[in-house]
Coordinates of C-alpha atoms in Angstrom, one line a residue:
X1 CA 11.1 -9.4 4.9
X2 CA 10.4 -13.0 3.8
X3 CA 7.4 -14.4 5.7
X4 CA 7.7 -17.9 4.4
X5 CA 9.0 -20.7 6.7
X6 CA 12.4 -22.3 6.1
X7 CA 15.6 -20.9 4.8
X8 CA 17.0 -22.1 1.5
X9 CA 20.5 -21.8 0.3
X10 CA 21.4 -19.3 -2.4
X11 CA 24.5 -19.5 -4.6
X12 CA 25.1 -15.7 -4.7
X13 CA 23.7 -12.2 -4.2
X14 CA 24.1 -9.8 -7.1
X15 CA 23.3 -6.1 -6.9
X16 CA 23.5 -4.6 -10.4
X17 CA 23.4 -0.8 -10.8
X18 CA 22.0 -0.5 -14.3
X19 CA 20.4 -2.3 -17.2
X20 CA 23.7 -3.3 -18.7
X21 CA 24.8 -5.1 -15.6
X22 CA 21.4 -6.9 -15.3
X23 CA 21.8 -8.1 -18.9
X24 CA 25.2 -9.4 -18.2
X25 CA 23.9 -11.3 -15.1
X26 CA 21.1 -12.8 -17.2
X27 CA 23.5 -13.9 -20.0
X28 CA 25.9 -15.6 -17.6
X29 CA 23.1 -17.3 -15.7
X30 CA 21.6 -18.5 -19.0
X31 CA 24.9 -19.8 -20.2
X32 CA 25.5 -22.0 -17.1
X33 CA 21.8 -22.8 -16.4
X34 CA 21.7 -21.0 -13.0
X35 CA 18.3 -19.8 -11.9
X36 CA 17.9 -16.1 -11.1
X37 CA 15.5 -14.8 -8.4
X38 CA 15.0 -11.0 -9.1
X39 CA 13.8 -8.9 -6.2
X40 CA 13.2 -5.1 -5.9
X41 CA 14.7 -4.3 -2.5
X42 CA 13.9 -7.3 -0.4
X43 CA 12.1 -5.2 2.3
X44 CA 8.5 -5.5 1.4
X45 CA 5.9 -7.4 3.4
X46 CA 3.4 -9.2 1.3
X47 CA 3.0 -12.0 -1.2
X48 CA 6.5 -12.2 -2.6
X49 CA 9.8 -12.8 -0.8
X50 CA 13.5 -12.1 -1.0
X51 CA 14.2 -15.8 -0.3
X52 CA 14.7 -17.7 -3.5
X53 CA 12.2 -20.5 -3.9
X54 CA 14.8 -22.9 -5.5
X55 CA 18.0 -24.1 -3.8
X56 CA 21.1 -22.9 -5.5
X57 CA 19.5 -19.8 -7.2
X58 CA 21.2 -16.5 -7.5
X59 CA 19.3 -13.6 -5.9
X60 CA 19.3 -10.5 -8.2
X61 CA 18.6 -7.5 -6.0
X62 CA 17.7 -4.3 -8.0
X63 CA 17.9 -2.0 -5.0
X64 CA 20.8 0.0 -6.5
X65 CA 18.6 0.9 -9.5
X66 CA 16.9 3.6 -7.6
X67 CA 16.4 6.5 -10.1
X68 CA 13.2 8.5 -10.7
X69 CA 13.5 8.6 -14.5
X70 CA 10.8 10.9 -15.5
X71 CA 8.2 13.1 -13.7
X72 CA 5.4 15.1 -15.2
X73 CA 3.8 17.3 -12.5
X74 CA 1.3 18.8 -14.9
X75 CA 0.0 15.5 -16.3
X76 CA 0.6 13.8 -12.9
X77 CA 2.7 10.7 -13.7
X78 CA 6.1 9.4 -12.8
X79 CA 8.5 6.6 -13.9
X80 CA 10.4 4.7 -11.3
X81 CA 13.1 2.1 -11.1
X82 CA 12.7 -0.9 -8.7
X83 CA 15.0 0.4 -6.1
X84 CA 12.9 3.5 -5.4
X85 CA 11.4 3.1 -1.9
X86 CA 8.2 4.5 -0.5
X87 CA 10.2 6.9 1.7
X88 CA 12.3 8.1 -1.3
X89 CA 9.1 8.7 -3.4
X90 CA 7.4 10.5 -0.5
X91 CA 10.5 12.7 0.0
X92 CA 10.6 13.5 -3.8
X93 CA 6.9 14.4 -4.0
X94 CA 6.9 16.5 -0.8
X95 CA 9.6 18.7 -2.4
X96 CA 7.5 19.5 -5.4
X97 CA 5.5 22.7 -5.7
X98 CA 2.3 20.8 -6.6
X99 CA 1.2 18.4 -3.8
X100 CA 0.7 14.8 -4.7
X101 CA -0.5 12.0 -2.3
X102 CA 2.4 9.6 -1.9
X103 CA 1.4 5.9 -2.1
X104 CA 2.2 4.1 1.1
X105 CA 1.6 0.7 2.7
X106 CA 1.6 -0.9 6.1
X107 CA 5.1 -2.3 5.6
X108 CA 8.4 -0.6 6.0
X109 CA 9.1 2.7 4.4
X110 CA 12.2 1.2 2.8
X111 CA 10.0 -1.2 0.8
X112 CA 10.0 -0.9 -3.0
X113 CA 7.1 0.9 -4.7
X114 CA 7.6 -1.2 -7.9
X115 CA 7.8 -4.5 -6.0
X116 CA 4.7 -3.6 -4.0
X117 CA 2.7 -2.8 -7.1
X118 CA 3.8 -5.9 -9.0
X119 CA 2.6 -8.1 -6.0
X120 CA -0.7 -6.2 -6.1
X121 CA -0.1 -5.2 -2.5
X122 CA -2.6 -3.3 -0.3
X123 CA -2.1 0.4 0.1
X124 CA -3.5 3.0 2.6
X125 CA -5.1 6.4 2.3
X126 CA -6.2 8.0 -1.0
X127 CA -4.2 5.5 -3.1
X128 CA -5.2 2.1 -1.8
X129 CA -4.4 0.1 -5.0
X130 CA -1.1 1.1 -6.4
X131 CA -1.2 -1.6 -9.0
X132 CA -4.3 0.1 -10.5
X133 CA -2.3 3.2 -11.2
X134 CA 0.3 1.5 -13.3
X135 CA 0.3 2.6 -17.0
X136 CA 3.3 0.7 -18.3
X137 CA 6.4 -1.3 -17.7
X138 CA 9.9 -1.6 -19.1
X139 CA 10.9 -5.3 -19.2
X140 CA 14.1 -7.3 -19.7
X141 CA 13.2 -10.7 -21.2
X142 CA 15.2 -13.9 -20.7
X143 CA 17.0 -13.4 -24.0
X144 CA 18.2 -10.0 -23.0
X145 CA 15.7 -8.0 -25.1
X146 CA 14.2 -4.8 -23.7
X147 CA 10.5 -4.2 -24.3
X148 CA 7.9 -1.8 -23.0
X149 CA 4.2 -2.2 -22.4
X150 CA 1.5 0.5 -22.3
X151 CA 1.6 3.9 -24.1
X152 CA 4.8 5.7 -25.0
X153 CA 5.9 9.3 -25.4
X154 CA 3.7 12.1 -23.9
X155 CA 0.9 9.6 -23.3
X156 CA 3.2 7.3 -21.2
X157 CA 1.6 8.2 -17.9
X158 CA -1.9 8.9 -19.2
X159 CA -3.1 5.8 -21.0
X160 CA -2.7 2.4 -19.4
X161 CA -3.1 0.7 -22.8
X162 CA -2.0 1.6 -26.3
X163 CA -3.6 0.4 -29.5
X164 CA -4.1 -3.3 -29.7
X165 CA -3.4 -6.0 -27.1
X166 CA -1.5 -5.0 -24.0
X167 CA 0.6 -7.5 -22.0
X168 CA 1.2 -5.4 -18.8
X169 CA -0.9 -7.6 -16.5
X170 CA 1.1 -10.7 -17.5
X171 CA 4.0 -9.4 -15.5
X172 CA 2.2 -8.9 -12.2
X173 CA 2.8 -11.6 -9.7
X174 CA 4.8 -13.5 -12.2
X175 CA 8.4 -14.4 -13.1
X176 CA 8.2 -14.0 -16.9
X177 CA 10.6 -11.0 -17.1
X178 CA 12.6 -8.6 -15.0
X179 CA 10.8 -5.3 -14.5
X180 CA 13.4 -2.5 -15.0
X181 CA 11.0 0.5 -14.6
X182 CA 7.4 1.2 -14.0
X183 CA 5.2 4.2 -14.8
X184 CA 2.5 5.3 -12.3
X185 CA -0.3 7.8 -12.4
X186 CA -0.1 10.2 -9.5
X187 CA -3.0 11.5 -7.4
X188 CA -3.0 15.2 -6.5
X189 CA -3.4 15.8 -2.8
X190 CA -7.0 16.6 -1.9
X191 CA -7.5 19.9 -0.2
X192 CA -9.3 18.5 2.9
X193 CA -9.2 15.1 4.6
X194 CA -11.3 13.6 7.3
X195 CA -10.1 10.3 8.8
X196 CA -12.8 8.0 10.2
X197 CA -13.1 4.6 11.9
X198 CA -15.7 2.3 13.3
X199 CA -16.1 -1.3 14.5
X200 CA -18.6 -4.1 14.0
X201 CA -19.1 -6.8 16.6
X202 CA -19.8 -9.7 14.4
X203 CA -20.4 -10.9 10.8
X204 CA -24.1 -10.0 10.9
X205 CA -23.2 -6.4 11.7
X206 CA -20.6 -6.4 8.9
X207 CA -23.3 -7.6 6.4
X208 CA -25.6 -4.8 7.5
X209 CA -23.0 -2.1 7.0
X210 CA -22.1 -3.4 3.5
X211 CA -25.7 -3.4 2.5
X212 CA -26.0 0.3 3.6
X213 CA -22.8 1.4 1.9
X214 CA -22.9 -0.6 -1.3
X215 CA -25.0 1.7 -3.5
X216 CA -22.9 4.7 -2.5
X217 CA -19.6 2.9 -3.1
X218 CA -20.8 1.4 -6.4
X219 CA -21.7 4.8 -7.8
X220 CA -18.1 5.9 -7.5
X221 CA -19.3 9.4 -6.8
X222 CA -18.2 9.5 -3.2
X223 CA -14.6 10.6 -2.4
X224 CA -14.2 8.0 0.2
X225 CA -11.7 5.2 0.9
X226 CA -12.5 2.4 3.4
X227 CA -10.5 -0.7 4.5
X228 CA -11.9 -3.6 6.5
X229 CA -9.8 -5.6 9.0
X230 CA -10.9 -8.7 10.8
X231 CA -9.7 -9.8 14.3
X232 CA -7.2 -12.3 13.0
X233 CA -5.5 -9.5 11.0
X234 CA -5.3 -7.3 14.1
X235 CA -4.0 -10.1 16.2
X236 CA -1.3 -11.0 13.7
X237 CA 0.0 -7.4 14.0
X238 CA 1.2 -8.3 17.5
X239 CA 4.5 -9.5 16.1
X240 CA 6.2 -12.7 15.0
X241 CA 5.2 -14.6 18.2
X242 CA 1.5 -13.8 17.7
X243 CA 1.7 -14.7 14.0
X244 CA 3.3 -18.0 14.8
X245 CA 0.6 -18.8 17.3
X246 CA -2.1 -18.0 14.8
X247 CA -0.4 -20.2 12.2
X248 CA 0.0 -23.3 14.4
X249 CA -3.6 -24.4 14.5
X250 CA -7.1 -23.0 14.0
X251 CA -8.0 -20.9 17.0
X252 CA -10.8 -22.1 19.2
X253 CA -13.8 -19.7 19.3
X254 CA -13.4 -18.8 23.0
X255 CA -9.6 -18.3 22.6
X256 CA -10.2 -16.0 19.6
X257 CA -12.8 -14.0 21.4
X258 CA -10.5 -13.6 24.4
X259 CA -7.6 -12.5 22.3
X260 CA -9.6 -9.9 20.4
X261 CA -10.5 -8.2 23.7
X262 CA -7.1 -6.7 23.4
X263 CA -8.3 -4.3 20.7
X264 CA -11.9 -3.7 21.9
X265 CA -13.6 -7.1 21.3
X266 CA -15.0 -6.3 17.9
X267 CA -14.9 -8.9 15.1
X268 CA -14.4 -6.3 12.3
X269 CA -12.9 -2.8 12.1
X270 CA -13.2 -0.2 9.3
X271 CA -10.7 2.6 8.8
X272 CA -10.6 5.2 6.1
X273 CA -11.2 8.8 5.2
X274 CA -13.4 11.2 3.4
X275 CA -11.9 13.7 0.9
X276 CA -13.1 17.1 -0.3
X277 CA -12.3 20.5 -1.7
X278 CA -13.5 22.5 1.3
X279 CA -15.1 22.2 4.8
X280 CA -18.6 22.5 3.4
X281 CA -18.2 19.6 1.0
X282 CA -16.5 17.5 3.7
X283 CA -19.2 18.4 6.2
X284 CA -22.0 17.3 3.8
X285 CA -20.2 14.0 3.1
X286 CA -19.8 13.4 6.9
X287 CA -23.6 13.9 7.4
X288 CA -24.5 11.6 4.5
X289 CA -22.2 8.9 5.8
X290 CA -23.5 9.1 9.3
X291 CA -27.1 9.0 8.0
X292 CA -26.3 5.9 5.9
X293 CA -24.9 4.1 8.9
X294 CA -27.6 5.3 11.3
X295 CA -29.4 2.5 12.9
X296 CA -26.7 0.0 12.0
X297 CA -25.1 -2.1 14.7
X298 CA -21.7 -0.4 14.7
X299 CA -19.5 0.7 17.5
X300 CA -17.9 4.1 17.8
X301 CA -18.2 5.8 14.5
X302 CA -15.6 8.5 14.9
X303 CA -14.5 11.3 12.7
X304 CA -11.2 13.1 13.5
X305 CA -9.8 16.5 13.0
X306 CA -10.0 18.0 9.5
X307 CA -6.6 18.9 8.2
X308 CA -5.6 21.3 5.5
X309 CA -3.6 19.3 3.0
X310 CA -2.9 22.2 0.7
X311 CA -1.2 24.0 3.5
X312 CA 1.1 21.1 4.0
X313 CA -0.2 19.8 7.4
X314 CA -1.3 16.4 6.1
X315 CA 1.9 16.1 4.0
X316 CA 4.0 16.8 7.1
X317 CA 2.0 14.1 9.0
X318 CA 2.6 11.6 6.3
X319 CA 6.3 12.3 6.4
X320 CA 6.4 12.1 10.2
X321 CA 4.6 8.7 10.2
X322 CA 6.8 7.3 7.5
X323 CA 9.9 8.5 9.4
X324 CA 8.6 6.9 12.6
X325 CA 8.0 3.6 10.8
X326 CA 11.4 3.8 9.3
X327 CA 12.9 4.3 12.8
X328 CA 10.6 1.5 14.2
X329 CA 9.4 4.0 16.8
X330 CA 5.8 3.0 16.4
X331 CA 6.3 -0.7 17.3
X332 CA 4.7 -1.4 20.7
X333 CA 3.1 2.1 21.0
X334 CA -0.2 2.3 22.8
X335 CA -3.5 3.4 21.3
X336 CA -5.5 5.8 23.5
X337 CA -8.0 2.9 24.1
X338 CA -5.2 0.6 25.2
X339 CA -5.0 -1.6 22.1
X340 CA -1.5 -2.5 21.1
X341 CA -0.4 -0.8 17.8
X342 CA 2.2 -2.1 15.5
X343 CA 4.2 -0.1 12.9
X344 CA 1.6 -1.1 10.2
X345 CA -1.2 0.9 11.8
X346 CA -0.6 4.0 9.7
X347 CA -4.1 5.4 9.8
X348 CA -4.3 5.1 13.6
X349 CA -1.0 6.9 14.0
X350 CA -2.1 9.6 11.5
X351 CA -5.2 10.2 13.6
X352 CA -3.2 10.4 16.9
X353 CA -0.7 12.8 15.4
X354 CA -3.4 15.0 13.9
X355 CA -4.9 15.5 17.4
X356 CA -1.6 17.0 18.9

């Protein structure tokens, strides 16, 4: 979905099914001086958009290029085309003997994994930065040449850079080439997962929490993922009408305080999870985190039911949440505390499902 205001006119929409058709489109566009606007699937929410920025451009949708080209379960990497959606990747990985954590986002399950990574979009769960797992790209340049970045062969999914300079990052959030395929490192599913959440009333409390957690997070020895959300982010999840209201003018302090009462009144919220190999390790991590935050001005530090990911419970929950988002069944659902939940609130819905 394009979140930018205004609707420009496009000359045509092309949906090539393979590299040869993409090359043909590029050659014709170059011959007649027609600008191309390539998109992955046009269903991501984020920094890019399906709407062409220039009037008269041709939108080149790569949604039909939806193959999973290569998959190495032992070395844990996969090569995708731009049309592969989050749902399709989750379905593929859930069918494998070895469990892998599927990357997901707060947007629609029909969104493109490749498009999301190229925009450096935010993720959820164990894989929060999909872009950081990219080890290489296959590119089509404006002159029709096909080039690859990163390592090749058996090291394709293991080494993000080969010998010498590497140009991969030039093609993130850019329009220098059309990305025909992307190689990602995969994360094996951790055996145990403990979702958590807490709130902070104001910026002072947030600063205190950061000071307490910074040494542990900087050590990179803790198997933990945390995401912070402010009140404006939460309010914007109320739908298009709420987003327009927030965009019209800066909110007065009293209006902002009144609006955030809808989700408990806190200025900041933290959501995330601890990961471990067994209950003993997870229990120790839980105690250490609670001790670190002890005495801090936080509200409702809550840990939720431990699930056995190896047994498939967490994998089934992920599939159920993605299916619910796909069917838009989560929009307008009610959190147990009465806060309105939009489809993007994946972690909250995981928690709710795990308690049934």
